[in-house]
Amino acid sequence: MMPKVQFAHYTSWELDDSAFPISCGTVWQESNYWKHKLVQKYDLPKGKRIESLCAAMPQVAEIVTSMYEIINKGKYAQEVLKELVFEDVRLEQFPALPSRKTCIFLLALEDHDSAIRKFGFTTERPHAVEIEVENADDVFLTDAMLLNCGTLMVHEMKEQAVRYWNGERSGDPLLEYLYVGEFMIVGRL
C-alpha cells in the first residue's frame, strides 16, 4: 500500500473543527477557483499619482477613470482567455492530467505560508487546512509562474501551456499541485 501524502490547501470552506478528519473528493463540475475566475472583477489600484493628477486636472479625471475601466476589463478578459487556452491545451495534449477547472489546488505542506504569499493571498489561519491523499502519483506538480501570460499572444499562451502541462520550471518557480480524486481534510494548519 502506498503511503499517504499531505499537502496544504487554502479555502473559504466553513469547517467544524470537531469534525476532523473529513472525507471529501473533487466531485464538483467546476472548482471554486474556476467559478470565481469566470466572474472575478479586477480592480487595479489607481495610486497617489493618478489621484493627484485627477485632483490637479479635473478635465482629465474622466478620461483616466475610463482608461482604468478599460484596463480592468482587459485584465479580466486576459485571465479568462488564459484559463481557456490552458484547458484546451490540456484536453488536446495532456488529457490524463487533472483539469484546472475541476481540481483542488494544493501546496507543499512544509512551505505553504511562503507559497501562499507568493500567490498573493493572505495567510489567515482559519483557511489553511491539511489535505491528505492516498497516492502521490495522482498529484500533478507544476510551476504556477508559467501562468503569467499577461502580454502574450494566444499562440504564445499555448506554448506556455505546453510547458506548464509538461511540468517544466521557470527561472523562479512557484510550485502548485493539482489533484482530482478522494482526499481527507486532516485539520487546520
Tab-separated table of C-alpha atoms in Angstrom:
chain	number	residue	atom	x	y	z
A	1	MET	CA	0.000	0.000	0.000
A	2	MET	CA	1.304	3.455	-0.967
A	3	PRO	CA	1.979	5.890	1.895
A	4	LYS	CA	-0.470	8.762	2.267
A	5	VAL	CA	0.828	12.201	1.275
A	6	GLN	CA	-0.001	15.514	2.987
A	7	PHE	CA	-0.424	18.938	1.405
A	8	ALA	CA	-1.719	22.370	2.358
A	9	HIS	CA	-4.845	23.895	0.863
A	10	TYR	CA	-6.252	27.390	1.351
A	11	THR	CA	-10.017	27.518	1.288
A	12	SER	CA	-13.101	29.518	2.191
A	13	TRP	CA	-14.927	26.343	3.265
A	14	GLU	CA	-16.672	26.620	6.603
A	15	LEU	CA	-15.260	23.761	8.647
A	16	ASP	CA	-16.183	22.417	12.057
A	17	ASP	CA	-13.001	21.595	13.988
A	18	SER	CA	-14.765	18.801	15.843
A	19	ALA	CA	-15.493	17.016	12.539
A	20	PHE	CA	-11.852	16.368	11.541
A	21	PRO	CA	-10.814	14.262	9.767
A	22	ILE	CA	-13.317	14.912	6.963
A	23	SER	CA	-13.521	12.633	3.938
A	24	CYS	CA	-14.018	14.589	0.686
A	25	GLY	CA	-13.498	14.402	-3.017
A	26	THR	CA	-13.376	16.578	-6.093
A	27	VAL	CA	-16.926	15.794	-7.160
A	28	TRP	CA	-17.739	19.280	-8.396
A	29	GLN	CA	-18.326	20.172	-12.071
A	30	GLU	CA	-16.332	23.375	-11.585
A	31	SER	CA	-13.949	24.155	-8.768
A	32	ASN	CA	-14.413	27.191	-6.577
A	33	TYR	CA	-11.340	28.680	-8.284
A	34	TRP	CA	-12.853	28.254	-11.745
A	35	LYS	CA	-16.242	29.698	-10.761
A	36	HIS	CA	-14.605	32.767	-9.252
A	37	LYS	CA	-12.190	33.175	-12.151
A	38	LEU	CA	-15.100	33.483	-14.573
A	39	VAL	CA	-16.847	36.217	-12.572
A	40	GLN	CA	-13.905	37.906	-10.872
A	41	LYS	CA	-13.613	41.667	-11.055
A	42	TYR	CA	-10.148	43.150	-11.365
A	43	ASP	CA	-9.731	46.445	-9.601
A	44	LEU	CA	-6.303	47.885	-10.184
A	45	PRO	CA	-5.401	50.499	-7.574
A	46	LYS	CA	-5.123	53.987	-9.014
A	47	GLY	CA	-2.363	55.088	-6.673
A	48	LYS	CA	-1.492	58.505	-5.288
A	49	ARG	CA	-0.012	59.856	-8.539
A	50	ILE	CA	-3.193	59.167	-10.502
A	51	GLU	CA	-5.379	60.550	-7.726
A	52	SER	CA	-3.189	63.679	-7.587
A	53	LEU	CA	-3.398	64.065	-11.362
A	54	CYS	CA	-7.182	63.788	-11.274
A	55	ALA	CA	-7.407	66.316	-8.438
A	56	ALA	CA	-4.997	68.765	-10.121
A	57	MET	CA	-6.536	68.391	-13.568
A	58	PRO	CA	-10.244	67.604	-13.209
A	59	GLN	CA	-10.640	67.777	-17.004
A	60	VAL	CA	-8.647	64.506	-17.357
A	61	ALA	CA	-10.180	62.696	-14.384
A	62	GLU	CA	-12.965	61.206	-16.502
A	63	ILE	CA	-10.511	60.045	-19.179
A	64	VAL	CA	-8.192	58.490	-16.594
A	65	THR	CA	-11.120	56.749	-14.895
A	66	SER	CA	-12.325	55.402	-18.256
A	67	MET	CA	-8.838	54.115	-19.039
A	68	TYR	CA	-8.736	52.261	-15.730
A	69	GLU	CA	-12.089	50.643	-16.510
A	70	ILE	CA	-10.744	49.514	-19.902
A	71	ILE	CA	-7.567	48.146	-18.282
A	72	ASN	CA	-9.602	46.288	-15.656
A	73	LYS	CA	-11.859	44.711	-18.294
A	74	GLY	CA	-8.815	43.796	-20.388
A	75	LYS	CA	-7.142	42.133	-17.388
A	76	TYR	CA	-10.305	40.123	-16.715
A	77	ALA	CA	-10.605	39.055	-20.373
A	78	GLN	CA	-6.929	38.046	-20.461
A	79	GLU	CA	-7.295	35.905	-17.307
A	80	VAL	CA	-10.340	34.075	-18.681
A	81	LEU	CA	-8.670	33.598	-22.077
A	82	LYS	CA	-5.548	32.184	-20.393
A	83	GLU	CA	-7.560	29.641	-18.412
A	84	LEU	CA	-9.491	28.588	-21.523
A	85	VAL	CA	-6.292	28.242	-23.576
A	86	PHE	CA	-4.592	26.191	-20.837
A	87	GLU	CA	-7.644	23.929	-20.540
A	88	ASP	CA	-7.831	23.500	-24.307
A	89	VAL	CA	-4.149	22.511	-24.485
A	90	ARG	CA	-4.655	20.063	-21.610
A	91	LEU	CA	-7.637	18.436	-23.308
A	92	GLU	CA	-5.805	18.134	-26.638
A	93	GLN	CA	-2.337	17.083	-25.483
A	94	PHE	CA	-2.489	16.052	-21.805
A	95	PRO	CA	-5.982	14.591	-21.187
A	96	ALA	CA	-4.785	12.308	-18.365
A	97	LEU	CA	-3.679	15.264	-16.221
A	98	PRO	CA	-6.056	16.912	-13.723
A	99	SER	CA	-8.024	19.860	-15.082
A	100	ARG	CA	-7.579	23.310	-13.550
A	101	LYS	CA	-11.339	23.541	-13.992
A	102	THR	CA	-12.182	20.673	-11.634
A	103	CYS	CA	-9.112	20.076	-9.450
A	104	ILE	CA	-8.231	21.081	-5.947
A	105	PHE	CA	-5.065	23.197	-5.787
A	106	LEU	CA	-2.529	22.104	-3.194
A	107	LEU	CA	0.763	23.423	-1.852
A	108	ALA	CA	3.731	21.691	-0.270
A	109	LEU	CA	2.984	21.357	3.427
A	110	GLU	CA	6.460	22.433	4.558
A	111	ASP	CA	6.455	25.884	2.881
A	112	HIS	CA	2.784	26.699	2.385
A	113	ASP	CA	2.945	30.060	4.223
A	114	SER	CA	5.675	31.336	1.914
A	115	ALA	CA	3.999	29.944	-1.213
A	116	ILE	CA	0.581	31.395	-0.432
A	117	ARG	CA	2.095	34.871	-0.036
A	118	LYS	CA	3.740	34.475	-3.455
A	119	PHE	CA	0.306	33.621	-4.865
A	120	GLY	CA	-0.911	36.941	-3.438
A	121	PHE	CA	-3.318	35.584	-0.839
A	122	THR	CA	-3.440	36.294	2.863
A	123	THR	CA	-2.365	33.584	5.264
A	124	GLU	CA	-5.367	33.731	7.550
A	125	ARG	CA	-5.049	30.549	9.565
A	126	PRO	CA	-8.745	29.546	9.594
A	127	HIS	CA	-8.494	28.981	5.851
A	128	ALA	CA	-5.354	26.851	5.794
A	129	VAL	CA	-6.055	23.132	6.031
A	130	GLU	CA	-4.003	19.978	5.784
A	131	ILE	CA	-5.133	17.669	2.987
A	132	GLU	CA	-4.150	14.016	2.741
A	133	VAL	CA	-4.267	11.991	-0.472
A	134	GLU	CA	-3.777	8.259	-0.831
A	135	ASN	CA	-1.303	8.222	-3.712
A	136	ALA	CA	1.311	10.838	-4.640
A	137	ASP	CA	1.281	9.546	-8.231
A	138	ASP	CA	-2.215	11.011	-8.659
A	139	VAL	CA	-0.978	14.546	-7.893
A	140	PHE	CA	0.373	16.722	-10.714
A	141	LEU	CA	3.229	19.083	-9.799
A	142	THR	CA	3.769	22.144	-11.979
A	143	ASP	CA	5.011	25.736	-11.906
A	144	ALA	CA	2.343	28.400	-11.432
A	145	MET	CA	4.775	31.065	-12.682
A	146	LEU	CA	4.128	29.699	-16.172
A	147	LEU	CA	0.576	31.041	-15.819
A	148	ASN	CA	1.889	34.607	-16.078
A	149	CYS	CA	0.761	35.292	-19.639
A	150	GLY	CA	-0.240	38.960	-19.331
A	151	THR	CA	1.360	40.230	-22.535
A	152	LEU	CA	1.415	37.023	-24.548
A	153	MET	CA	-0.420	36.409	-27.802
A	154	VAL	CA	-2.663	33.325	-27.964
A	155	HIS	CA	-0.071	31.195	-29.786
A	156	GLU	CA	2.484	32.152	-27.101
A	157	MET	CA	-0.022	31.254	-24.370
A	158	LYS	CA	-0.382	27.834	-25.995
A	159	GLU	CA	3.398	27.369	-25.906
A	160	GLN	CA	3.416	28.402	-22.250
A	161	ALA	CA	0.555	25.981	-21.558
A	162	VAL	CA	2.544	23.108	-23.088
A	163	ARG	CA	5.443	23.957	-20.766
A	164	TYR	CA	3.033	24.117	-17.798
A	165	TRP	CA	1.437	20.739	-18.582
A	166	ASN	CA	4.850	19.181	-19.260
A	167	GLY	CA	5.786	20.125	-15.689
A	168	GLU	CA	8.635	22.399	-16.798
A	169	ARG	CA	10.025	25.068	-14.450
A	170	SER	CA	10.547	28.786	-14.897
A	171	GLY	CA	13.618	30.587	-13.584
A	172	ASP	CA	11.818	31.353	-10.298
A	173	PRO	CA	9.286	28.534	-9.881
A	174	LEU	CA	6.170	28.747	-7.730
A	175	LEU	CA	5.112	25.152	-7.306
A	176	GLU	CA	1.485	24.103	-7.186
A	177	TYR	CA	-0.062	20.665	-7.097
A	178	LEU	CA	-3.272	19.795	-8.965
A	179	TYR	CA	-5.342	16.880	-7.759
A	180	VAL	CA	-8.630	15.247	-8.702
A	181	GLY	CA	-9.989	12.461	-6.530
A	182	GLU	CA	-10.767	11.471	-2.965
A	183	PHE	CA	-8.964	13.246	-0.135
A	184	MET	CA	-9.095	13.736	3.597
A	185	ILE	CA	-9.134	17.095	5.366
A	186	VAL	CA	-6.954	16.224	8.352
A	187	GLY	CA	-7.235	19.543	10.197
A	188	ARG	CA	-6.340	23.212	10.235
A	189	LEU	CA	-2.789	24.440	9.810
